[in-house]
Coordinates of C-alpha atoms and ligand atoms in Angstrom, one line a residue:
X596 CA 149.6 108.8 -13.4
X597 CA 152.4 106.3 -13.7
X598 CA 151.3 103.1 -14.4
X599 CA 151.9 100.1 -12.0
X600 CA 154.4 97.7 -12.4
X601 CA 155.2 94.2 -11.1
X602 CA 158.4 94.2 -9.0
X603 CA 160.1 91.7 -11.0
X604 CA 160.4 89.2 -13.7
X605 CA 159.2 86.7 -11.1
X606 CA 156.6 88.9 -9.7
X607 CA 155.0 88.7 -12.8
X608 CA 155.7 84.8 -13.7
X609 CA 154.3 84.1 -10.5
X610 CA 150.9 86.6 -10.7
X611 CA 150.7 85.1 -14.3
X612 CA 151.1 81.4 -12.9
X613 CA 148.2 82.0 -10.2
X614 CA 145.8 83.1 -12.6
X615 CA 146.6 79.7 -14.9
X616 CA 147.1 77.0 -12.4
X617 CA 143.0 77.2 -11.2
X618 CA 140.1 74.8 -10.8
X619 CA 140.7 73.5 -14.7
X620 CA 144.4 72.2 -13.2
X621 CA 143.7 70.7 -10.5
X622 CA 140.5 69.0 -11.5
X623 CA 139.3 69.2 -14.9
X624 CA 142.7 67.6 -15.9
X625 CA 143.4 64.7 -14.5
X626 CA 139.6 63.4 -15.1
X627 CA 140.0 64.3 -18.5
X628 CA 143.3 62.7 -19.2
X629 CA 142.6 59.6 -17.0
X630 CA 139.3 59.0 -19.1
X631 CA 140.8 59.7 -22.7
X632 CA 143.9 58.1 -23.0
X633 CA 146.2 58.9 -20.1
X634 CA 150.0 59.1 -21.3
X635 CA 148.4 59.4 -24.6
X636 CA 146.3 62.3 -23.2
X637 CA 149.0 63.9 -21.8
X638 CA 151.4 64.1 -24.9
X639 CA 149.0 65.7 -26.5
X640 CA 148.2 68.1 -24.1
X641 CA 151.8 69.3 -23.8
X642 CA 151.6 69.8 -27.5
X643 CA 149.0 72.2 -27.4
X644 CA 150.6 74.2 -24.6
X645 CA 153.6 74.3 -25.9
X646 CA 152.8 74.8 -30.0
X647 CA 149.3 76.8 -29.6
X648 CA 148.7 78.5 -26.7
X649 CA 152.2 79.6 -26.1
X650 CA 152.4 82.0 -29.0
X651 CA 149.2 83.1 -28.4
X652 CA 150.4 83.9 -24.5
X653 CA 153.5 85.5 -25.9
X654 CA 151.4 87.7 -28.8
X655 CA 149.0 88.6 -25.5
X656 CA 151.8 89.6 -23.2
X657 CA 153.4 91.3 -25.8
X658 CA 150.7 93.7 -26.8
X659 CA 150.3 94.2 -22.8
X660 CA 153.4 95.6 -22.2
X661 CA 153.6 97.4 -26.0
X662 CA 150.6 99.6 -25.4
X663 CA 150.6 99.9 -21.4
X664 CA 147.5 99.2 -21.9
X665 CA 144.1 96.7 -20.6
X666 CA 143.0 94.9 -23.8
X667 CA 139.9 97.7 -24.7
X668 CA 142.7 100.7 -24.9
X669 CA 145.1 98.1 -26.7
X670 CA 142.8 97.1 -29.5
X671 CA 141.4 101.2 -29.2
X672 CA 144.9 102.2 -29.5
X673 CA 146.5 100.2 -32.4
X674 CA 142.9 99.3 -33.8
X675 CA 142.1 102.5 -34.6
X676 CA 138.4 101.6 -36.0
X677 CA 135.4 101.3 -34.5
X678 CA 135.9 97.2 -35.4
X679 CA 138.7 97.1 -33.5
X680 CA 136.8 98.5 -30.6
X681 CA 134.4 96.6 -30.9
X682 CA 136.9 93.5 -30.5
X683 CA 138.0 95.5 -27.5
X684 CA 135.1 95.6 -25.7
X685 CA 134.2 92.0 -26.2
X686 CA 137.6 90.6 -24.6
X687 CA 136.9 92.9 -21.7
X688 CA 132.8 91.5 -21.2
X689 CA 134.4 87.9 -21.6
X690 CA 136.4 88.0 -18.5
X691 CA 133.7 90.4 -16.6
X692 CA 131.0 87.4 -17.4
X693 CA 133.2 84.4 -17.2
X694 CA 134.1 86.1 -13.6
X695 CA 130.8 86.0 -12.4
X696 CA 130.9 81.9 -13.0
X697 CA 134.5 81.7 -11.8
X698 CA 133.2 83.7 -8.7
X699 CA 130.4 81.3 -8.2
X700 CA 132.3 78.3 -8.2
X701 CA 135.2 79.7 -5.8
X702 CA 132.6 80.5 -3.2
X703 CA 131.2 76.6 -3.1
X704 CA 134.6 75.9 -2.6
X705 CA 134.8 78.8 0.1
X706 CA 132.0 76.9 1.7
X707 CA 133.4 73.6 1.2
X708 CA 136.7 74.4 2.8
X709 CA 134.5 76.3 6.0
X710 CA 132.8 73.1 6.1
X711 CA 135.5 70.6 6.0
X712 CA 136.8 73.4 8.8
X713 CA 133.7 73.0 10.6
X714 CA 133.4 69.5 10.5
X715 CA 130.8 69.0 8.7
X716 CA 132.3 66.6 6.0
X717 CA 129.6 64.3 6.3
X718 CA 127.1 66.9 5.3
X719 CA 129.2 67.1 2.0
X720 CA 129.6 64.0 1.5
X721 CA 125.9 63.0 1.4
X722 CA 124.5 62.9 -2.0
X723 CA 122.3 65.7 -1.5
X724 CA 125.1 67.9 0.3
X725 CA 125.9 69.5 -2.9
X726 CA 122.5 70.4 -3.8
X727 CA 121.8 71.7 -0.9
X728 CA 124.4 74.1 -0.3
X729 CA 124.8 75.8 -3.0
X730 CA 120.6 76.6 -2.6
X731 CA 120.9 77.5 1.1
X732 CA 121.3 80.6 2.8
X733 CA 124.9 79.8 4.3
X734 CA 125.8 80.5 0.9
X735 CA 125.9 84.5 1.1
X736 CA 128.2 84.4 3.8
X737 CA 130.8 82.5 1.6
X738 CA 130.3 84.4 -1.2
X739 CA 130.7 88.1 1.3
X740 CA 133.9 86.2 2.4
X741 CA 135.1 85.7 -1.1
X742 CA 134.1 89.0 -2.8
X743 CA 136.3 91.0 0.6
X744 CA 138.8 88.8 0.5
X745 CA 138.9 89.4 -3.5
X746 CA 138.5 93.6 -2.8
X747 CA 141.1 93.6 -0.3
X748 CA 144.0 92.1 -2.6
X749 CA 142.6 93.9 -5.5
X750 CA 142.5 97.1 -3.9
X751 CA 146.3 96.5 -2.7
X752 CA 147.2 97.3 -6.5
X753 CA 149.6 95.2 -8.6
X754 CA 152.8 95.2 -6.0
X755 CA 151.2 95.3 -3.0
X756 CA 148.1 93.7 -3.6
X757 CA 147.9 91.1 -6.9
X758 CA 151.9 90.3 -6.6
X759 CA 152.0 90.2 -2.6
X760 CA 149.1 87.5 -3.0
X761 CA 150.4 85.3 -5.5
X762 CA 154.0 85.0 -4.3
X763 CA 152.5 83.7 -0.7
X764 CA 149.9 82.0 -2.2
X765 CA 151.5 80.1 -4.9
X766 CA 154.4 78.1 -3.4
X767 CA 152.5 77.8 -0.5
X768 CA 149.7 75.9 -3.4
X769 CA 153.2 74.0 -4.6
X770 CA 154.4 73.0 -1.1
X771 CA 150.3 71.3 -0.7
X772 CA 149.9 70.3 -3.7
X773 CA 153.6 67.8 -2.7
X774 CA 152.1 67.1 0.4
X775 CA 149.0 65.7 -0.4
X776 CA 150.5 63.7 -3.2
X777 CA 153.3 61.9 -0.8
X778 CA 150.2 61.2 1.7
X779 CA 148.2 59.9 -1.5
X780 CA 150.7 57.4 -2.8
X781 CA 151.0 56.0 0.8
X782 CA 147.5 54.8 0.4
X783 CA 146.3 51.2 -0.3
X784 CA 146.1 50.3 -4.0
X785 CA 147.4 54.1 -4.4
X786 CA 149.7 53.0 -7.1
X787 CA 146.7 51.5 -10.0
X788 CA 145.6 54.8 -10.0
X789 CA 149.0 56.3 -10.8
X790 CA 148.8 53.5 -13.6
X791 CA 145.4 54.5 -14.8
X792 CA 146.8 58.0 -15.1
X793 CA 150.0 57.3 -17.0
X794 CA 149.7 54.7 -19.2
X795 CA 149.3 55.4 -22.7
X796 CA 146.1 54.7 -24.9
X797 CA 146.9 56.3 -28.6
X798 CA 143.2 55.1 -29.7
X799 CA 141.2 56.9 -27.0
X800 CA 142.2 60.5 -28.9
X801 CA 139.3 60.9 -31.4
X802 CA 138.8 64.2 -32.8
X803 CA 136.2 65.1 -29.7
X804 CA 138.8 64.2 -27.3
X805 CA 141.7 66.5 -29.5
X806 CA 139.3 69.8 -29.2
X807 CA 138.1 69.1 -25.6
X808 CA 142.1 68.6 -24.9
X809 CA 142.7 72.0 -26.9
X810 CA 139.4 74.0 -25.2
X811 CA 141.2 72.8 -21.6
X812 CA 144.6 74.0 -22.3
X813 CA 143.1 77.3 -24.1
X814 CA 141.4 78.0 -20.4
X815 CA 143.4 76.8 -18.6
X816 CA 146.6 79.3 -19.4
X817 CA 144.3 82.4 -19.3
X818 CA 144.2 82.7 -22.7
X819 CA 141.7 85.1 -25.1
X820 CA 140.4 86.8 -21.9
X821 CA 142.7 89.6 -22.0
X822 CA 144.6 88.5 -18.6
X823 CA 148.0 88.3 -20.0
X824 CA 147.2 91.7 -21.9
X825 CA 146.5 93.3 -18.8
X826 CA 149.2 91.7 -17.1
X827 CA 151.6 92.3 -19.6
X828 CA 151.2 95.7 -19.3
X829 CA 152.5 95.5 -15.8
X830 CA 156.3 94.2 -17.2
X831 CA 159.2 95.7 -17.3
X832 CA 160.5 96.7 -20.3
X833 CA 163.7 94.5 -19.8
X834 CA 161.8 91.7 -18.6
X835 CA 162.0 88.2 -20.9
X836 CA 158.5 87.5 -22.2
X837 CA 159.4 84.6 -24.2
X838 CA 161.0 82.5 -21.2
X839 CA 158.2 83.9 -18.6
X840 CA 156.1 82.8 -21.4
X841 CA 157.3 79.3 -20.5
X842 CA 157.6 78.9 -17.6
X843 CA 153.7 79.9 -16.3
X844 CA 152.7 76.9 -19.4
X845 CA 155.3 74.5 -17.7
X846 CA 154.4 75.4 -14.3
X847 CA 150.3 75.0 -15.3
X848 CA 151.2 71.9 -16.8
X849 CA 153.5 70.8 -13.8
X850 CA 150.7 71.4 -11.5
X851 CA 148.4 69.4 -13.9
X852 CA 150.3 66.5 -13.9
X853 CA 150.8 66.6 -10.1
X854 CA 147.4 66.5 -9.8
X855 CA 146.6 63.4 -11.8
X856 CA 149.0 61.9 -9.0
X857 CA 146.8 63.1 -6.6
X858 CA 143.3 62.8 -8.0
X859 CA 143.6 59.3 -9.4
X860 CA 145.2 58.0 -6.9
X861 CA 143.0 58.6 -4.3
X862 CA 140.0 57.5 -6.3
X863 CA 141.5 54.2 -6.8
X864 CA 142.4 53.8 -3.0
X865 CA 138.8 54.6 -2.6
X866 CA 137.8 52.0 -5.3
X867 CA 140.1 50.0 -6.4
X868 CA 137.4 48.3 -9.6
X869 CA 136.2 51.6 -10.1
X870 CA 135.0 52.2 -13.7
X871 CA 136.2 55.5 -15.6
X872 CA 132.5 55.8 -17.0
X873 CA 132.0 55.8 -13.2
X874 CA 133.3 59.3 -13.0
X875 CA 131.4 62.2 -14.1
X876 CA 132.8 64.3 -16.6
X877 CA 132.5 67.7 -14.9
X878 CA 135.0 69.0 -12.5
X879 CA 131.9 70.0 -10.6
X880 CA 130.9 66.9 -10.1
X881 CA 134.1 65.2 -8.9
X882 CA 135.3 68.1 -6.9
X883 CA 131.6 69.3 -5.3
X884 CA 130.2 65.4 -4.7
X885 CA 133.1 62.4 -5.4
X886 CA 135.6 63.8 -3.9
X887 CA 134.3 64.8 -0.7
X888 CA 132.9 61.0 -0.6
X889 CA 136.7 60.2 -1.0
X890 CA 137.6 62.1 2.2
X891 CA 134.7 60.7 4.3
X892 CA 136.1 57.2 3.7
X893 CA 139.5 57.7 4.5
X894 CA 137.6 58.1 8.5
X895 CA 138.4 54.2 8.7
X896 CA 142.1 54.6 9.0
X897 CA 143.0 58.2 10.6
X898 CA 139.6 58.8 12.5
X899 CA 137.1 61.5 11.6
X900 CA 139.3 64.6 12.3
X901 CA 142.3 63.4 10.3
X902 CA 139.7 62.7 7.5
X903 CA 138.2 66.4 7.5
X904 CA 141.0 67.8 8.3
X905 CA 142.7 66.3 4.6
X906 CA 139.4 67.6 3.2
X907 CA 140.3 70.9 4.4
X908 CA 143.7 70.9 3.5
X909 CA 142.5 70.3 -0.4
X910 CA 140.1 72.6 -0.3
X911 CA 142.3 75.3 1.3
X912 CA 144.7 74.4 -1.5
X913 CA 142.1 74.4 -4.2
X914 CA 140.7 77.9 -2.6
X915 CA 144.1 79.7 -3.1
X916 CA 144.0 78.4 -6.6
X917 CA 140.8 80.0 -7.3
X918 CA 141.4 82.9 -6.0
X919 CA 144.7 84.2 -7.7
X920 CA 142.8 83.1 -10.8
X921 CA 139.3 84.8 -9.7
X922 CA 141.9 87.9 -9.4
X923 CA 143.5 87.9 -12.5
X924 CA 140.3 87.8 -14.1
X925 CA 138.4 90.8 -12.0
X926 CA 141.8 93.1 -12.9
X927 CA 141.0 93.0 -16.6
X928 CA 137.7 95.1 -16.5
X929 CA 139.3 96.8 -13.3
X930 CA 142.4 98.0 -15.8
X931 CA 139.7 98.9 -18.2
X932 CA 137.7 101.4 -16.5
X933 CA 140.6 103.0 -14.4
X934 CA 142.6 103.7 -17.8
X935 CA 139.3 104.4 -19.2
X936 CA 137.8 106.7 -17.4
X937 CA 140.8 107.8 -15.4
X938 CA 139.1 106.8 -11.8
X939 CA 140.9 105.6 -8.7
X940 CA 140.9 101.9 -8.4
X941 CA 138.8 101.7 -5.4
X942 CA 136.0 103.3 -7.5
X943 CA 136.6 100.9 -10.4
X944 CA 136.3 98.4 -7.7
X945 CA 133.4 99.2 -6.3
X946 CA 131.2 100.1 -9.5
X947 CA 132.7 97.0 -11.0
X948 CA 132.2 94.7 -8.0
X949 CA 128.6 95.5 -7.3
X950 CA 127.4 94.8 -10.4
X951 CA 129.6 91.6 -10.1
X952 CA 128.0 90.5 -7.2
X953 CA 124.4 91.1 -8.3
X954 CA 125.0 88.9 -11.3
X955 CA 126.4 86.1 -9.0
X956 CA 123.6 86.3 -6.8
X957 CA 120.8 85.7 -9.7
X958 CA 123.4 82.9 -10.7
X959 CA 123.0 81.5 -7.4
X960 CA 119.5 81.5 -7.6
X961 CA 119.5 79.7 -10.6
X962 CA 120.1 76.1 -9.2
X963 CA 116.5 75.6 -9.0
X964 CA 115.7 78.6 -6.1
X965 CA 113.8 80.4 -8.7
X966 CA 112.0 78.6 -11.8
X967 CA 112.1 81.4 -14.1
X968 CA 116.1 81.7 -13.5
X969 CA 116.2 77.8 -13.6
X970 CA 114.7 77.4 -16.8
X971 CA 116.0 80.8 -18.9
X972 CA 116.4 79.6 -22.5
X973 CA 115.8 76.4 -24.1
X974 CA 118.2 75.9 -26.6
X975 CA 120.2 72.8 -28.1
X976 CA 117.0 70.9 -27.0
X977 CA 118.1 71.8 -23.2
X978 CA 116.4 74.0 -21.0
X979 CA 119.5 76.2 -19.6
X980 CA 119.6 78.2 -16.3
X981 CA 121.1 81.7 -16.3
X982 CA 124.3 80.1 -15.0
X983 CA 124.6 77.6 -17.9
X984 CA 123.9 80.5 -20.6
X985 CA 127.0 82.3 -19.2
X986 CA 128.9 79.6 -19.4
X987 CA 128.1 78.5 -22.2
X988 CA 127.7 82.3 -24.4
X989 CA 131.2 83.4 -23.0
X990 CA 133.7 80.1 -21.7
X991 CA 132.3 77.6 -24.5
X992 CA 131.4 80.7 -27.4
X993 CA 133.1 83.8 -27.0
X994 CA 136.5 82.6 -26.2
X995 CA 137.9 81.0 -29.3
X996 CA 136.5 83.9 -31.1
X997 CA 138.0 86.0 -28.9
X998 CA 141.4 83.8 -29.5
X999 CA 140.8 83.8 -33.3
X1000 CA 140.6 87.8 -32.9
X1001 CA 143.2 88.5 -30.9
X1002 CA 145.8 86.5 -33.5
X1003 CA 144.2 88.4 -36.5
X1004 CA 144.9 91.3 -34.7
X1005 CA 148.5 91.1 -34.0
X1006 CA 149.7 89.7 -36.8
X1007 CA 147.7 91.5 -39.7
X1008 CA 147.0 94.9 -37.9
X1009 CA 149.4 95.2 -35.2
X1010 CA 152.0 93.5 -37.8
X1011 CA 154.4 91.0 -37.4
X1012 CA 157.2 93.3 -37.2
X1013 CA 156.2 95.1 -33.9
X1014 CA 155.4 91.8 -32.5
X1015 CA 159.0 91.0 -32.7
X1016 CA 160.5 94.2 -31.9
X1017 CA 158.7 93.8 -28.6
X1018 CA 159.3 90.2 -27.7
X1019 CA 163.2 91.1 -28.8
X1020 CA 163.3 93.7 -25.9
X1021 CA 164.5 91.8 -23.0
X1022 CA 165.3 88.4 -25.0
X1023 CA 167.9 89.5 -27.9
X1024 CA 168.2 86.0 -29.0
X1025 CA 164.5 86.0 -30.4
X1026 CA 165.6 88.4 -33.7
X1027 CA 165.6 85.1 -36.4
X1028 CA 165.6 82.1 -34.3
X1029 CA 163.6 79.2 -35.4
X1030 CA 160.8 80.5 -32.5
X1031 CA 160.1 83.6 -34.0
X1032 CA 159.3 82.1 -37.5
X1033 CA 157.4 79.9 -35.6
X1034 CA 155.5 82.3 -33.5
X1035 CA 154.6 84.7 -36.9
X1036 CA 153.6 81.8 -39.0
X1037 CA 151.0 79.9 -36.5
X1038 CA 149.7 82.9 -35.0
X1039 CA 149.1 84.1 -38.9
X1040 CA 147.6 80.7 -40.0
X1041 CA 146.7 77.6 -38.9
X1042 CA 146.5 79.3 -34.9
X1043 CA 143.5 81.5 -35.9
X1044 CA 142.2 78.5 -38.0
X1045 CA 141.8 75.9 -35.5
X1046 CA 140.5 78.6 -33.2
X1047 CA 137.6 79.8 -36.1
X1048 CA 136.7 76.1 -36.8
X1049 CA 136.4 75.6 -33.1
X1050 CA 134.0 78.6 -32.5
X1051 CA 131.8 77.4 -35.8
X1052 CA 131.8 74.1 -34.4
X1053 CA 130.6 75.4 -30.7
X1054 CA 127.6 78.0 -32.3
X1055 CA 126.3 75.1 -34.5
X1056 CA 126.7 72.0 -31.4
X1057 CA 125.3 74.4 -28.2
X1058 CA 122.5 76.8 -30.2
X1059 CA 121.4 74.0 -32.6
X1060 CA 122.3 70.5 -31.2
X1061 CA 124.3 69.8 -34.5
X1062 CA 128.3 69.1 -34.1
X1063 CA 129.6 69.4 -37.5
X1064 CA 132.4 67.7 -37.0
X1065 CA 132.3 64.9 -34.8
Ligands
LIG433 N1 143.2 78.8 -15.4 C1 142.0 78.7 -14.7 C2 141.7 77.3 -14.3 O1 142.4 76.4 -14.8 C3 140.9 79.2 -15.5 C4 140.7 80.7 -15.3 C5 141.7 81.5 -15.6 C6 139.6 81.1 -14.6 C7 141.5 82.8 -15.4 C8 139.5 82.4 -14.4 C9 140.4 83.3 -14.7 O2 140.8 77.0 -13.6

């Protein structure tokens, strides 16, 4: 069977740009920026996007489209050792596990924008809204929603299904994402929040805040879970990896920045002496129970309706997000057991998706429904639910390992070389520019490094409440 392709170039930059701009964009980032160092923060940030994780998404993409392959039969295929495999199988259970979070978290904000719809905003915004909606009932329906909504684009294919989605669903997230910031500036004391966001603070980047900056950025491009290896092997063989390459980081990091002018901004029109300690730390917390409180409030100027209907407008924006990134994610195992075992994609689908679904489901009832789920394992002196040891065996562990893998991989068994005779197809100009000495150097040395330290550092501070280096 011949395998899918994206329609274009742009097809793919888009598909690739869905599954990076997510939750961590619009969320994660501009908390963590505003609280460590804003401009400061920032600078940093684009440093790691542009001098880590891009050659890491180019080495990614480039094996993709090299091998035709999802990451298992890449590593199988070049590896040719049962190590190798190993390796393989690993970056196709990360994205299958970190999935079934990613899916759990887009169906609370399924529910939050039917809410918001429904107008219900004042159940949200009550401190116990969040608490209790992601233990009721109403919760199933959201996540039946989600996982047909998720089957029907997935079951479209790459063109008609993954590529359709993402090109109506990103600009239309651009075009939002504007709007909402031009209504956010117009709001009282609007502009100390675009302060707080922007202006520099060199001394807030310790070494905690450098790796939590580098984890972010890691995540957020879709990096180490074999999505650009998968979606690489979607490209045309003319296509220009290096500058697609680019533009999905500068379009994640466009979005990030657009929505510290949104985020911020907003929270200081809300408050204009709030603290920074004020804010939680977790997306979850700031997305599922501050901001909705945000949106309540604005009732005093444009009336109930106006106020739910902004709510629903970011969480419809924040939905489409989440989903071309829940996608992107699902495709990777998808890939990998329709090249595998050669069966149709609805099958891979299905088998795939149920046992998808079951996981989320005893991760839903691990928010205190049922004790024994609640209270799993007790390690780092915490007790963790099922949820939490997902997150934290597979997002927190596996993927720098994964990262730190995947670099030893290409450079020292996949060889420099073929790395650069596949990034040359479609971009001439690579052959001895100053990139490509780049690109083999960090993704040979110091890359891999920071990714191993990283890992050590996570085993010792999660599994044994000791960080090493901080
Ligand atoms: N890039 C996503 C984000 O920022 C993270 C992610 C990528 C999640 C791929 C799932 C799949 O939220």
């Amino acid at each position: 069977m011949k395998r899918e392709q994206f329609s274009s170039s742009l097809g793919f930059i888009l598909a690739a740009a869905g599954s990076a701009v997510g939750i961590g964009n619009l969320v994660a980032f501009p908390v963590m920026a505003s609280k460590n160092g804003g401009a400061a923060f920032l600078i940093m940030y684009a440093i790691f996007v542009f001098f880590i994780c891009l050659p890491v998404m180019l080495a990614e993409m480039s094996l993709g489209r090299h091998t035709r392959q999802n990451p298992l039969g890449a590593y199988t295929e070049i590896g040719q050792n049962r190590a190798w495999r190993t390796v393989g199988w690993l970056s196709v259970l990360t994205p299958f596990m970190i999935g079934v979070f990613y899916l759990v978290i887009t169906v609370w904000i399924a529910g939050y924008l039917g809410k918001a719809i429904l107008g219900q905003l004042d159940q949200l915004a009550d401190p116990e809204g969040f608490g209790t909606f992601i233990n009721s009932n109403e919760l199933f329906v959201y996540m039946a929603l989600v996982v047909g909504l998720t089957f029907l684009i997935l079951q479209g294919g790459v063109k008609k299904g993954i590529e359709k989605a993402t090109t109506i669903l990103m600009p239309t997230l651009f075009i939002m994402l504007i709007a909402l910031v031009i209504y956010v500036l117009t709001l009282e004391n609007a502009m100390l929040g675009v302060k707080f966001f922007l202006i520099p603070d060199f001394t807030k980047l310790t070494g905690e805040v450098l790796n939590g900056a580098l984890a972010q950025a890691f995540f957020s491009l879709s990096l180490a879970m074999g999505i650009l290896i998968t979606y690489g092997s979607y490209i045309q063989k003319h296509d220009n990896i290096v500058s697609a390459g680019k533009t999905v980081a500068g379009l994640s990091l466009l979005v990030a920045c657009c929505s510290g002018l949104l985020i911020l901004p907003a929270v200081f029109s809300f408050n204009p002496d709030i603290e920074m300690s004020e804010l939680s730390t977790s997306s979850i917390g700031m997305i599922f129970m501050f901001l909705p409180k945000i949106f309540l409030a604005l009732q005093a100027d444009i009336g109930y309706f106006g106020a739910s209907f902004i709510a629903a407008f970011f969480f419809l924006l924040v939905f489409f997000a989440a989903m071309t990134s829940l996608v992107s994610i699902i495709e990777v195992p998808v890939a990998s057991v329709m090249d595998g075992k050669g069966v149709s994609r609805r099958k891979a689908l299905f088998i795939l998706g149920s046992v998808m679904v079951v996981l989320a489901i005893v991760c839903a009832l691990s928010f205190g429904r049922i004790d024994f789920l609640s209270q799993l394992l007790h390690y780092g002196g915490v007790d963790k639910s099922f949820f939490d040891v997902i997150y934290d065996m597979f997002y927190e562990t596996i993927l720098p390992l994964n990262g730190f893998l995947l670099c030893l991989f290409v450079i020292y068994r996949w060889k420099k070389h073929n790395l650069d005779a596949e990034i040359c197809d479609g971009n001439s100009t690579f052959s001895g520019s100053l990139l490509q000495k780049y690109v083999n150097l960090s993704l040979g040395t110091f890359i891999p490094g920071i990714l191993a330290i990283i890992f050590i550092n996570t085993v010792s501070t999660i599994y044994f409440g000791k960080n090493l280096l901080f």
